[in-house]
Tab-separated table of C-alpha atoms in Angstrom:
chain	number	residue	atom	x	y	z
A	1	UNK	CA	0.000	0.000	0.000
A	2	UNK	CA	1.248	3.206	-0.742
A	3	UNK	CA	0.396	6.797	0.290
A	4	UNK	CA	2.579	10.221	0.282
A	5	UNK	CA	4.432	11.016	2.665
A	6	UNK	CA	4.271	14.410	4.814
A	7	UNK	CA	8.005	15.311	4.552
A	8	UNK	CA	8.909	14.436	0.477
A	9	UNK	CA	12.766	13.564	2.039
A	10	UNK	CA	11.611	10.839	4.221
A	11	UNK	CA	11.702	8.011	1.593
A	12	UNK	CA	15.511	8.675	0.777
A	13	UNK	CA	16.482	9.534	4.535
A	14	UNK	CA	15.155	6.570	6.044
A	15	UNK	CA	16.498	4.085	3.776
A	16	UNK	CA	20.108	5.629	4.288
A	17	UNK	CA	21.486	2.209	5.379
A	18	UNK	CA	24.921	0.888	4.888
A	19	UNK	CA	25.813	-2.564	3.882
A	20	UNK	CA	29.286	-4.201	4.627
A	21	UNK	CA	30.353	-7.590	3.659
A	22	UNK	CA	30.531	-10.312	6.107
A	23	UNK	CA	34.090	-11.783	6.811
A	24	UNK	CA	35.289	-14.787	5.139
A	25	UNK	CA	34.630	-17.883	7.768
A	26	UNK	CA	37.504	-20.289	7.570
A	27	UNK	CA	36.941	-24.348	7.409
A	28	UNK	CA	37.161	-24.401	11.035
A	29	UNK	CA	35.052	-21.152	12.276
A	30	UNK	CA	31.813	-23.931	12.866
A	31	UNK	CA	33.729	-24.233	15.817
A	32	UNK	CA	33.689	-20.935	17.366
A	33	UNK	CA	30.564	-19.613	19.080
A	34	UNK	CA	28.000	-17.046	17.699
A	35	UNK	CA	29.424	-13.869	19.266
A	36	UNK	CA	26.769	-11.327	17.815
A	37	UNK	CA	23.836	-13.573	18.649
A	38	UNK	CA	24.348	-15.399	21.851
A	39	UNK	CA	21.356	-16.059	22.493
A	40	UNK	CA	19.640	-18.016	18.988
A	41	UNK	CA	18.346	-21.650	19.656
A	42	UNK	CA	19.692	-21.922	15.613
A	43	UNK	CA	22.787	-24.428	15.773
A	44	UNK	CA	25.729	-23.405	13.939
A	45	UNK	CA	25.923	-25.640	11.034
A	46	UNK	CA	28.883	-27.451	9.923
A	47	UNK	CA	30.912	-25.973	7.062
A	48	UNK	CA	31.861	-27.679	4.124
A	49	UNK	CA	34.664	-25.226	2.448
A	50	UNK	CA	37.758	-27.543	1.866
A	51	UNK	CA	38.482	-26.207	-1.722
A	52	UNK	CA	41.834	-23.413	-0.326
A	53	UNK	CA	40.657	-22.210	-4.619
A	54	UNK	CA	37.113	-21.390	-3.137
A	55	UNK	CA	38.386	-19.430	-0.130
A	56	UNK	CA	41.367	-17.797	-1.389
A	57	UNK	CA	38.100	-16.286	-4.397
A	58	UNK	CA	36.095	-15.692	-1.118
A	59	UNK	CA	38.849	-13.828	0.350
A	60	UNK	CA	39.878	-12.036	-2.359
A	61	UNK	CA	36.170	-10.798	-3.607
A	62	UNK	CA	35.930	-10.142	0.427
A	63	UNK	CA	38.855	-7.510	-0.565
A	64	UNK	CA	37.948	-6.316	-3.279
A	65	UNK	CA	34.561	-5.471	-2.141
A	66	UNK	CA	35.369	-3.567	0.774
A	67	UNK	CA	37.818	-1.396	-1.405
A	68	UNK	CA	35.264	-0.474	-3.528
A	69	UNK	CA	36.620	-2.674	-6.506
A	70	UNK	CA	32.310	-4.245	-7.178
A	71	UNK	CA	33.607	-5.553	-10.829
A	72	UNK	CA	36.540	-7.756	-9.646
A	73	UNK	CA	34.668	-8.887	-6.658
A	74	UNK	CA	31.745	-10.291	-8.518
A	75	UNK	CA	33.992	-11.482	-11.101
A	76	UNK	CA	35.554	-13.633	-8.508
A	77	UNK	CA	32.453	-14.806	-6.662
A	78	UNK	CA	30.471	-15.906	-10.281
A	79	UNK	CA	32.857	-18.580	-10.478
A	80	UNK	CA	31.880	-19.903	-6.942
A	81	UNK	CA	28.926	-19.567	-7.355
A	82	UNK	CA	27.759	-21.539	-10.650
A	83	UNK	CA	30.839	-23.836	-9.872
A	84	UNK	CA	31.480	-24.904	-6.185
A	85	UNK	CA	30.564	-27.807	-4.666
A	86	UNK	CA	30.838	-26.076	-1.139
A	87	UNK	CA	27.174	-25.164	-0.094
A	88	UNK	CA	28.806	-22.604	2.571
A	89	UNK	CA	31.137	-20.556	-0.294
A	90	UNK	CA	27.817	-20.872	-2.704
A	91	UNK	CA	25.875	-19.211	-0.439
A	92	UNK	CA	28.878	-16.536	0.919
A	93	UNK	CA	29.156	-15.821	-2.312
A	94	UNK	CA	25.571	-14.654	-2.848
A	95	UNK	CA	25.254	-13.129	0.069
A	96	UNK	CA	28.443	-10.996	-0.986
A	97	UNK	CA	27.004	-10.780	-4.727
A	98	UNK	CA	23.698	-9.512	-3.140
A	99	UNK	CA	25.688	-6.965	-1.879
A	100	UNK	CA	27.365	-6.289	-4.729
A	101	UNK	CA	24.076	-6.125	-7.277
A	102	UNK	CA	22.185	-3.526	-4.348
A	103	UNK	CA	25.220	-1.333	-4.587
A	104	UNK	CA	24.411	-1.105	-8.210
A	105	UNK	CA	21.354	-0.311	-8.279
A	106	UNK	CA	19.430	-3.899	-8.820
A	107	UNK	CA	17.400	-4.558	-5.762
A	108	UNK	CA	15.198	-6.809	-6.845
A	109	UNK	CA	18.132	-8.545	-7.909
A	110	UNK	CA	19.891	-8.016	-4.683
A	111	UNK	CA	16.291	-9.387	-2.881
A	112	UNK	CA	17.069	-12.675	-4.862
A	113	UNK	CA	20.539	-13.375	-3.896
A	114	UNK	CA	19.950	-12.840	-0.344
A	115	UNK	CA	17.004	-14.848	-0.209
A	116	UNK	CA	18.825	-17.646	-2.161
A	117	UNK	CA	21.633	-17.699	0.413
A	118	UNK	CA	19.622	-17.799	3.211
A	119	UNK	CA	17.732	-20.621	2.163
A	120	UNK	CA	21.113	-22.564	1.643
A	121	UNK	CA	21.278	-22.855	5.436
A	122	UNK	CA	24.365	-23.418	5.849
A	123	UNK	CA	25.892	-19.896	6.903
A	124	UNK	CA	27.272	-19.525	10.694
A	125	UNK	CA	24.703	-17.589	12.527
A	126	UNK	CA	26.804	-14.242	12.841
A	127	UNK	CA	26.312	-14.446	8.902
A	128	UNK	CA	23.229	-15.569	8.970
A	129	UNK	CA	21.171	-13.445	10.609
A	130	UNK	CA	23.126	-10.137	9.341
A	131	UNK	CA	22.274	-11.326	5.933
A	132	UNK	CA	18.493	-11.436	7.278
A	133	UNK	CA	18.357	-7.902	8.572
A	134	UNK	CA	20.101	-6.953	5.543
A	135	UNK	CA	17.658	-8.172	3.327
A	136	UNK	CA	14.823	-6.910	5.615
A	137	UNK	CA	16.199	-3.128	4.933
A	138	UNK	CA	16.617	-4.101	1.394
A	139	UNK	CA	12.658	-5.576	0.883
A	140	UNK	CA	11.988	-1.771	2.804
A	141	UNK	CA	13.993	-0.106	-0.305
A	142	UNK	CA	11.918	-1.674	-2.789
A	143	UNK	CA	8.743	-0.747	-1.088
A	144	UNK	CA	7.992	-4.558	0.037
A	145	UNK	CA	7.241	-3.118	3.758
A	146	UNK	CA	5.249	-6.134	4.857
A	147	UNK	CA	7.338	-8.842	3.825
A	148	UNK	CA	10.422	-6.284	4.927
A	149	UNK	CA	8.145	-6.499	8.514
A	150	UNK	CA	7.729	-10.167	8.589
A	151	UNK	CA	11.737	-10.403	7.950
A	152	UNK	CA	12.355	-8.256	10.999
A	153	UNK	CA	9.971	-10.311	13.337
A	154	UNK	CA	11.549	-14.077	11.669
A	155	UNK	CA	14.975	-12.085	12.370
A	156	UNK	CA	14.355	-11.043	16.194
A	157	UNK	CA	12.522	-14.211	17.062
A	158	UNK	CA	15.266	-16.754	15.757
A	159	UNK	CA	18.003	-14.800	16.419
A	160	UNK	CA	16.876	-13.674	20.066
A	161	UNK	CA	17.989	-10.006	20.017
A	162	UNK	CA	16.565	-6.501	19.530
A	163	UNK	CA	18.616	-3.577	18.525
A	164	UNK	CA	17.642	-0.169	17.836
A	165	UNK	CA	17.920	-0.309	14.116
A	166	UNK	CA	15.863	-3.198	13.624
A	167	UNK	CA	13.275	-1.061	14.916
A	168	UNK	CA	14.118	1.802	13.407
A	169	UNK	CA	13.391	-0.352	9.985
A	170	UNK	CA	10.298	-1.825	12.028
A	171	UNK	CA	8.662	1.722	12.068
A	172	UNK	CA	9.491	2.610	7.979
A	173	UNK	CA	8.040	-0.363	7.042
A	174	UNK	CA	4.687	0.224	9.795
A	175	UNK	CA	4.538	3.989	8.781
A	176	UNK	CA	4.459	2.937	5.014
A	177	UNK	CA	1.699	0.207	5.570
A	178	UNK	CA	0.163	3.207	7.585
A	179	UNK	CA	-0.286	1.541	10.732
A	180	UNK	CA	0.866	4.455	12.130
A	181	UNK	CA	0.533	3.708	16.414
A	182	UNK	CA	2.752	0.569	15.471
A	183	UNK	CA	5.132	2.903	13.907
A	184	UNK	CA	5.388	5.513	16.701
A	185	UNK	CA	5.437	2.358	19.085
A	186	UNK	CA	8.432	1.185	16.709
A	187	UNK	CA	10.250	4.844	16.888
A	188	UNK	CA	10.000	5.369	20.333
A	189	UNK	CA	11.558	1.571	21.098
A	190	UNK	CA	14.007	2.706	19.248
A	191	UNK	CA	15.198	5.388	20.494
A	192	UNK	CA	15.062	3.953	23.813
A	193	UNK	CA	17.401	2.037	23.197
A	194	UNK	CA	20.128	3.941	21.511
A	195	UNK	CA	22.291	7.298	22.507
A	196	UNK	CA	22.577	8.206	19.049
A	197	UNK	CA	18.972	8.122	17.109
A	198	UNK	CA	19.153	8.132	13.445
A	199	UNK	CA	17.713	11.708	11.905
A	200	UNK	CA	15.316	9.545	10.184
A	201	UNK	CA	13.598	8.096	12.769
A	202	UNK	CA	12.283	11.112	14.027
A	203	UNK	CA	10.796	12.203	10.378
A	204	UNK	CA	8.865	8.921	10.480
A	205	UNK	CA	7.905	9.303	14.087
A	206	UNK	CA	6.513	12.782	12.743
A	207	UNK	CA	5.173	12.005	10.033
A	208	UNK	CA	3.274	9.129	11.910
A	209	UNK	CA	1.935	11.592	14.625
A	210	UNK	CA	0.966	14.065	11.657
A	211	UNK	CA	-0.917	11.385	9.391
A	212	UNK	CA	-2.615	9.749	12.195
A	213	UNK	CA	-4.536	13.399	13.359
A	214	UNK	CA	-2.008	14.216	15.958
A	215	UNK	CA	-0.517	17.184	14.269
A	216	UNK	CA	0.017	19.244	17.643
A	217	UNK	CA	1.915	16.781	18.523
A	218	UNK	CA	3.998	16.097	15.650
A	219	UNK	CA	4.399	20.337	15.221
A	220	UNK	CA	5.898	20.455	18.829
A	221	UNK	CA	8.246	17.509	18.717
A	222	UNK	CA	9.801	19.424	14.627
A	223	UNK	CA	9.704	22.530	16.840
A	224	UNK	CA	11.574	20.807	19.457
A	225	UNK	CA	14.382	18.777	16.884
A	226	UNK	CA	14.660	22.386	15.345
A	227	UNK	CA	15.445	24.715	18.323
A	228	UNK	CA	18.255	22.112	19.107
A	229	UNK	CA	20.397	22.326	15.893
A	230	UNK	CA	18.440	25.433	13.716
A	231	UNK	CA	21.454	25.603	10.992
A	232	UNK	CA	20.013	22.362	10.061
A	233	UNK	CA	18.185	22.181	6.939
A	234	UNK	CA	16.069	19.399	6.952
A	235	UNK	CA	15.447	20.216	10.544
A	236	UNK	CA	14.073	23.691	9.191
A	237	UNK	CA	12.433	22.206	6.473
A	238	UNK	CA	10.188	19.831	8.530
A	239	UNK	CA	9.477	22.401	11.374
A	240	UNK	CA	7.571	24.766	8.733
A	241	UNK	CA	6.208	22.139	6.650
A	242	UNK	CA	4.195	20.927	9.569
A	243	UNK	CA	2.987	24.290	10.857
A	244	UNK	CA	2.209	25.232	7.721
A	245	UNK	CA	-0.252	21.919	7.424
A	246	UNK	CA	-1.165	23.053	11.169
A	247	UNK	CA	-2.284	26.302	9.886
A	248	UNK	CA	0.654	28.166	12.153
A	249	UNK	CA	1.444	30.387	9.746
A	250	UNK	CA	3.259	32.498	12.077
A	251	UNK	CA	5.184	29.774	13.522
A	252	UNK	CA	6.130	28.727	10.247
A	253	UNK	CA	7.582	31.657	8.619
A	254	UNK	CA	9.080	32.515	11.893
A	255	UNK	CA	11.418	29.311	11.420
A	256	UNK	CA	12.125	29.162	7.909
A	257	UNK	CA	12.842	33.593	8.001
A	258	UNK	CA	15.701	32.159	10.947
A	259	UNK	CA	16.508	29.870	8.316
A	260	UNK	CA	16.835	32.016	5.866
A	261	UNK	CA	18.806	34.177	7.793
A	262	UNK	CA	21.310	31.525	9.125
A	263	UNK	CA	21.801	30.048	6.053
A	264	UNK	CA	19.617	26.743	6.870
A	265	UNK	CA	17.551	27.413	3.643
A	266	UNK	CA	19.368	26.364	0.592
A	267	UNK	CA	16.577	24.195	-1.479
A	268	UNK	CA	14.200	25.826	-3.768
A	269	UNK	CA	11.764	23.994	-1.971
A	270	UNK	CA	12.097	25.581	1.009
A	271	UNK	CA	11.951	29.227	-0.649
A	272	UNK	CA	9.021	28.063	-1.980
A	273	UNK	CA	7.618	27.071	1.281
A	274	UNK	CA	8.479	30.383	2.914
A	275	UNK	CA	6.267	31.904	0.100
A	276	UNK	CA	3.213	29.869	0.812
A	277	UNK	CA	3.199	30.671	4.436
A	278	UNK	CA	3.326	34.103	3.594
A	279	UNK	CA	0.398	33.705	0.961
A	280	UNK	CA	-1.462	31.551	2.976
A	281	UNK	CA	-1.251	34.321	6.304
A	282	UNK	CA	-2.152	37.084	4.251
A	283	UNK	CA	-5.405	34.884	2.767
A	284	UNK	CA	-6.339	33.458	6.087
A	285	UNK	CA	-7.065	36.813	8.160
A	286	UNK	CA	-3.760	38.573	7.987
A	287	UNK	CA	-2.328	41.556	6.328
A	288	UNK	CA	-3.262	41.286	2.207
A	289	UNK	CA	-1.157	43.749	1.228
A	290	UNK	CA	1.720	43.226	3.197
A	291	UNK	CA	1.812	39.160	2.940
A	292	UNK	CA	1.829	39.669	-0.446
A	293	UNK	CA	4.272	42.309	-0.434
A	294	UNK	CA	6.566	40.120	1.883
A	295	UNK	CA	5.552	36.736	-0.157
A	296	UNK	CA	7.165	38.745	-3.273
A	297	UNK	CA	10.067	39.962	-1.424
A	298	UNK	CA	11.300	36.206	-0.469
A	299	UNK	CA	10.492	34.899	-3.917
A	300	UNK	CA	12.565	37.624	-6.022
A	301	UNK	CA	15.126	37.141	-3.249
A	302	UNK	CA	15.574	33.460	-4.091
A	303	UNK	CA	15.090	34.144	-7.276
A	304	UNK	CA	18.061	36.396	-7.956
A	305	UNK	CA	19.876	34.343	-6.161
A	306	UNK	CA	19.362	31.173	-8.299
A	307	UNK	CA	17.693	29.218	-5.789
A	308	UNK	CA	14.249	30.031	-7.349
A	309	UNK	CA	14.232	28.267	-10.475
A	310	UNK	CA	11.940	29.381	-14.034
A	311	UNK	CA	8.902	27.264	-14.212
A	312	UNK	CA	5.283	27.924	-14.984
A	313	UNK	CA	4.290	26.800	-11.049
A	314	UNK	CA	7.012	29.037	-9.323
A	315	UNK	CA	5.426	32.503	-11.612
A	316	UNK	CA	2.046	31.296	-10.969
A	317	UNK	CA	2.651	31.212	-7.259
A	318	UNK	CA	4.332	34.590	-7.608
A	319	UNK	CA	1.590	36.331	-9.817
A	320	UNK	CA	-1.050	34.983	-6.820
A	321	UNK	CA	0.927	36.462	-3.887
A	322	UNK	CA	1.314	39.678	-6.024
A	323	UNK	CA	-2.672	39.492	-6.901
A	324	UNK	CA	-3.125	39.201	-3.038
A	325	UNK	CA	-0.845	42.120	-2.720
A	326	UNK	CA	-2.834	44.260	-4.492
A	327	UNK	CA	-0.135	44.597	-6.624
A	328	UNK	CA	-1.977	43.967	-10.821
A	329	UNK	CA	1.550	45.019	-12.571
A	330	UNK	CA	3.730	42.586	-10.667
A	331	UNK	CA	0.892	39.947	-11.238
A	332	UNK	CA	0.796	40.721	-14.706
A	333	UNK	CA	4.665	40.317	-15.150
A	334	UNK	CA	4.749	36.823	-13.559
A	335	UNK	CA	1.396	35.467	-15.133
A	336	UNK	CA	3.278	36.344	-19.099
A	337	UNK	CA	6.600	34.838	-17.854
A	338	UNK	CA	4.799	31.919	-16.507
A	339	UNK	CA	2.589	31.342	-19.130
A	340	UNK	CA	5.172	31.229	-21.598
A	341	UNK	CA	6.774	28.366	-19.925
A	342	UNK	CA	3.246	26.297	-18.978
A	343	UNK	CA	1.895	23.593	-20.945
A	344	UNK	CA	-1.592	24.640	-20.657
A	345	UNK	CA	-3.946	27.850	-20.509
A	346	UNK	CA	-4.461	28.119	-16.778
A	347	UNK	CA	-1.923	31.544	-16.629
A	348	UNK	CA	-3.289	33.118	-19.765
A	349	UNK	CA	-6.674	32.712	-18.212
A	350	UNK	CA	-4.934	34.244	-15.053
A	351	UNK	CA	-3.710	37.032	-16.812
A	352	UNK	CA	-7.254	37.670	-18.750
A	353	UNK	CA	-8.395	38.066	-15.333
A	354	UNK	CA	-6.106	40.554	-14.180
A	355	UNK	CA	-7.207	42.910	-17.173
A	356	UNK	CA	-10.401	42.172	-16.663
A	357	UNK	CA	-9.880	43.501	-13.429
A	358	UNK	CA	-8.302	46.425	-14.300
A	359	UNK	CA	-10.707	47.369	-17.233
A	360	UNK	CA	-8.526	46.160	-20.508
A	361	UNK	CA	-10.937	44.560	-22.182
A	362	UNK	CA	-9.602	43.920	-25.092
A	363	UNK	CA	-6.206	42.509	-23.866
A	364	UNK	CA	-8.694	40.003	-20.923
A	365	UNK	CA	-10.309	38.890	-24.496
A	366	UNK	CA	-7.111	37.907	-26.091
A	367	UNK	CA	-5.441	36.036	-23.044
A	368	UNK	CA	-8.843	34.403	-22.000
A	369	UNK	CA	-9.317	33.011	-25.901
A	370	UNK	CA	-5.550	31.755	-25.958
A	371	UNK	CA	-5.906	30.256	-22.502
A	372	UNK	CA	-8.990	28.178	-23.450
A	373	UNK	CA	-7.376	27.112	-27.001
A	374	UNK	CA	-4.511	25.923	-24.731
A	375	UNK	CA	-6.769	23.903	-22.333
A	376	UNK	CA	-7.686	24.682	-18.687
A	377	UNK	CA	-9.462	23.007	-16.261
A	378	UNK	CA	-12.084	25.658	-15.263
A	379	UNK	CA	-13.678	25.916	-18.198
A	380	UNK	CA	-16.693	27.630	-17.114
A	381	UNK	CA	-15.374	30.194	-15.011
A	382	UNK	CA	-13.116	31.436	-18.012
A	383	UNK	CA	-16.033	31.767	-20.620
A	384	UNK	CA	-18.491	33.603	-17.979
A	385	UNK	CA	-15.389	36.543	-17.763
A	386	UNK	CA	-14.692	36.361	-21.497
A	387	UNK	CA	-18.386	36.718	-21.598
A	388	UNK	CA	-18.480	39.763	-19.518
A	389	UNK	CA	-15.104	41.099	-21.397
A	390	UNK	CA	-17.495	41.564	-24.348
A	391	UNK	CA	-20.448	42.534	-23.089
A	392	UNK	CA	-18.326	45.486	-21.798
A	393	UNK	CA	-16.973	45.800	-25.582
A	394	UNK	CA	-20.533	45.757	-26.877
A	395	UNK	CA	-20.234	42.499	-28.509
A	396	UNK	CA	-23.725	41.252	-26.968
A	397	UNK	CA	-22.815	38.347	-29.397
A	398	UNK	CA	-19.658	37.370	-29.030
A	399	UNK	CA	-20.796	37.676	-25.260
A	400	UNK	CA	-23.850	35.348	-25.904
A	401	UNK	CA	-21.250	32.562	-27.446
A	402	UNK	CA	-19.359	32.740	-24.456
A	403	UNK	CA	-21.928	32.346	-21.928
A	404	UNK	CA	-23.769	29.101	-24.072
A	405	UNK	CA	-20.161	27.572	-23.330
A	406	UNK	CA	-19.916	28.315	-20.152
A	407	UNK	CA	-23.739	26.563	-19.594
A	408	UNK	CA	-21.903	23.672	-21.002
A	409	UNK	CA	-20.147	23.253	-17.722
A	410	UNK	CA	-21.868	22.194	-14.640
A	411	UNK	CA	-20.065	24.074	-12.484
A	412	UNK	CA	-21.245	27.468	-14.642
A	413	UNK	CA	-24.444	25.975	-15.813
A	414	UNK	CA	-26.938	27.659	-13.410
A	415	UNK	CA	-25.565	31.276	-13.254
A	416	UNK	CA	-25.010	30.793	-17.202
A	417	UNK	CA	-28.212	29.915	-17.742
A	418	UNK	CA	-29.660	32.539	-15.864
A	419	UNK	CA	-27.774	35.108	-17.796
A	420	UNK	CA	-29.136	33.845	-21.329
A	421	UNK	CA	-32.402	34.093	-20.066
A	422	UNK	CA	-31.882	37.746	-19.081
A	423	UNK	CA	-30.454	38.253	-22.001
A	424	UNK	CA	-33.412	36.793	-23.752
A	425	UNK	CA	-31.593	33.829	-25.100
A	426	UNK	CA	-33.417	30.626	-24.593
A	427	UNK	CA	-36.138	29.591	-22.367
């Protein structure tokens, strides 16, 4: 099941996980006891690697893998692999290979080598069950979160042991299935039992307190992360984006404007953000002309400095905040750069508008025609102004065309209707 996240950097944050090859087990090493899992009921099984060929290509891929060499190690371990009759180096070998194949970029084909040298049986249990919770963060990567779950639960129940990361992957793959109290259950074991919480862990345990209708407190606890290091950006960047959804506007802008002044906001995105809660104050009871005003000031501040990027979205929010403002030049300017760069008719409708407004006629006709040839999704709404635009022209019926396609539309249809039959056009 899948669903979108509040924070859009939680995916690639929480699956920040580091795999390291196992060390090569010698003939012998059945002999030694588990030291990472004391406590597992699973016997260590006997190995079978006599061939000194196999391990010195164990060893050697072992080597190369760690030094960042992927090609030679998997050209070593292929061998082994298709060749060996040691069941241990076969499955040491995938479980190195998987490695290999997730590092680049292949996790289904990772998912597949893992799986295969697990069911080989035949790895000690230090191995093993690393290989296990390995594969359960690597299911979580490729958005398999219950069977990523059910690895973590086979993993702590054979292996009898509970860490804080295994939890920390517990709560990804519960927030993801969206049985959020089992992921903020899952976060706050976690972090219980650790010094040194991953960043991560608290965007899920957010997010889960956010999604599930606790908002307050998922606003306090980014308020709280913030305050402690504020030159952090993704810190910044979840603190606002929460207020914001709780409708504290003020609270928002106050810690993305520190962020902006600290130098914690560096992403477009959170320009963009600061924007919104500007726009979004000034249309929600505060100050119109002065949140717009101050929405324009932060976007042609991140604009000249290259973090604000060209596109048709970025203008449109700019023309809004200046329409807000009070400010029809401005809105006019960002509408025609936007439009230029949009795919459909939504900003040349905007900008008919705006004339419209401001009594240009003629130029609302033009944009409001080219902004319906070019498709928008109000259709309605943009015929009953072009209607008006020439009914103020004195084309009753050019203005009669307009409103019949604006009845078209359901949205339109009554008030459209109504006008026609004012007009005395149909019943």
């Amino acid at each position: 099941m899948k669903h979108t996240p509040l924070f859009t950097m939680l995916a690639g944050a929480a699956l920040a996980f580091t795999i390291a090859a196992a060390p090569v087990h010698a003939a012998d090493s059945s002999k030694k006891q588990s030291s990472e899992y004391p406590n597992t009921t699973r016997a260590e099984p006997k190995l079978d690697l006599k061939s000194e060929k196999d391990q010195k290509a164990l060893q050697d891929a072992g080597e190369a893998f760690n030094n960042g060499d992927m090609a030679k190690a998997a050209q070593l371990l292929q061998p082994v692999i298709d060749k060996s009759d040691s069941k241990y180096a076969k499955a040491y070998a995938q479980y190195l290979m998987g490695n290999i194949t997730f590092k680049n970029g292949d996790t289904k084909g990772a998912i597949a080598q893992f799986k295969s040298s697990l069911d080989n049986g035949v790895l000690p249990n230090d191995t093993y069950f690393n290989e296990m919770f390995t594969l359960a963060q690597v299911l979580a990567a490729d958005e398999q979160y219950q069977a990523s779950l059910d690895t973590v639960a086979k993993w702590r129940d054979q292996g009898k042991k509970e860490t804080a990361d295994s939890y920390g992957v517990q709560g990804l793959d519960d927030y993801n299935l969206q049985k959020y109290p089992e992921a903020i259950a899952a976060i706050q074991k976690a972090k219980s039992l650790t010094d040194k919480p991953q960043n991560s862990w608290n965007q899920i345990l957010m997010a889960s307190y956010a999604d599930s209708g606790q908002g307050a407190d998922a606003a306090k606890m980014a308020q709280s992360e913030y305050e402690k290091n504020p030159t952090d950006s993704g810190l910044m960047h979840n603190a606002g984006a929460i207020l914001l959804q709780q409708q504290d506007y003020a609270g928002a802008i106050k810690v993305l404007e520190e962020g902006r002044t600290n130098g914690a906001m560096k992403d477009e995105a959170d320009w963009i953000l600061l924007v919104k809660a500007y726009l979004l104050q000034a249309q929600n009871g505060g100050d119109t002309k002065a949140g717009g005003a101050k929405a324009l000031a932060v976007f042609d501040d991140g604009t000249a400095k290259g973090v604000i990027k060209p596109s048709a979205a970025n203008y449109k929010l700019a023309g809004d905040a200046a329409m807000i403002g009070e400010n029809d030049a401005k809105a006019i300017g960002y509408y025609q750069k936007g439009a230029g760069l949009a795919s459909d008719g939504e900003l040349d409708v905007a900008l008919g508008k705006v004339y419209f407004q401001d009594q240009k006629f003629a130029e609302a006709k033009k944009y409001l025609t080219q902004g319906l040839g070019k498709g928008v999704q109000h259709k309605g709404q943009a015929y009953m102004v072009l209607a008006e635009a020439d009914r103020e022209m004195k084309d009753k019926p050019g203005a009669i065309t307009a409103m019949m396609e604006a009845a078209k539309d359901p949205d339109t249809a009554a008030k459209a209707k109504e006008w026609l039959r004012k007009a005395g056009v149909g019943k």
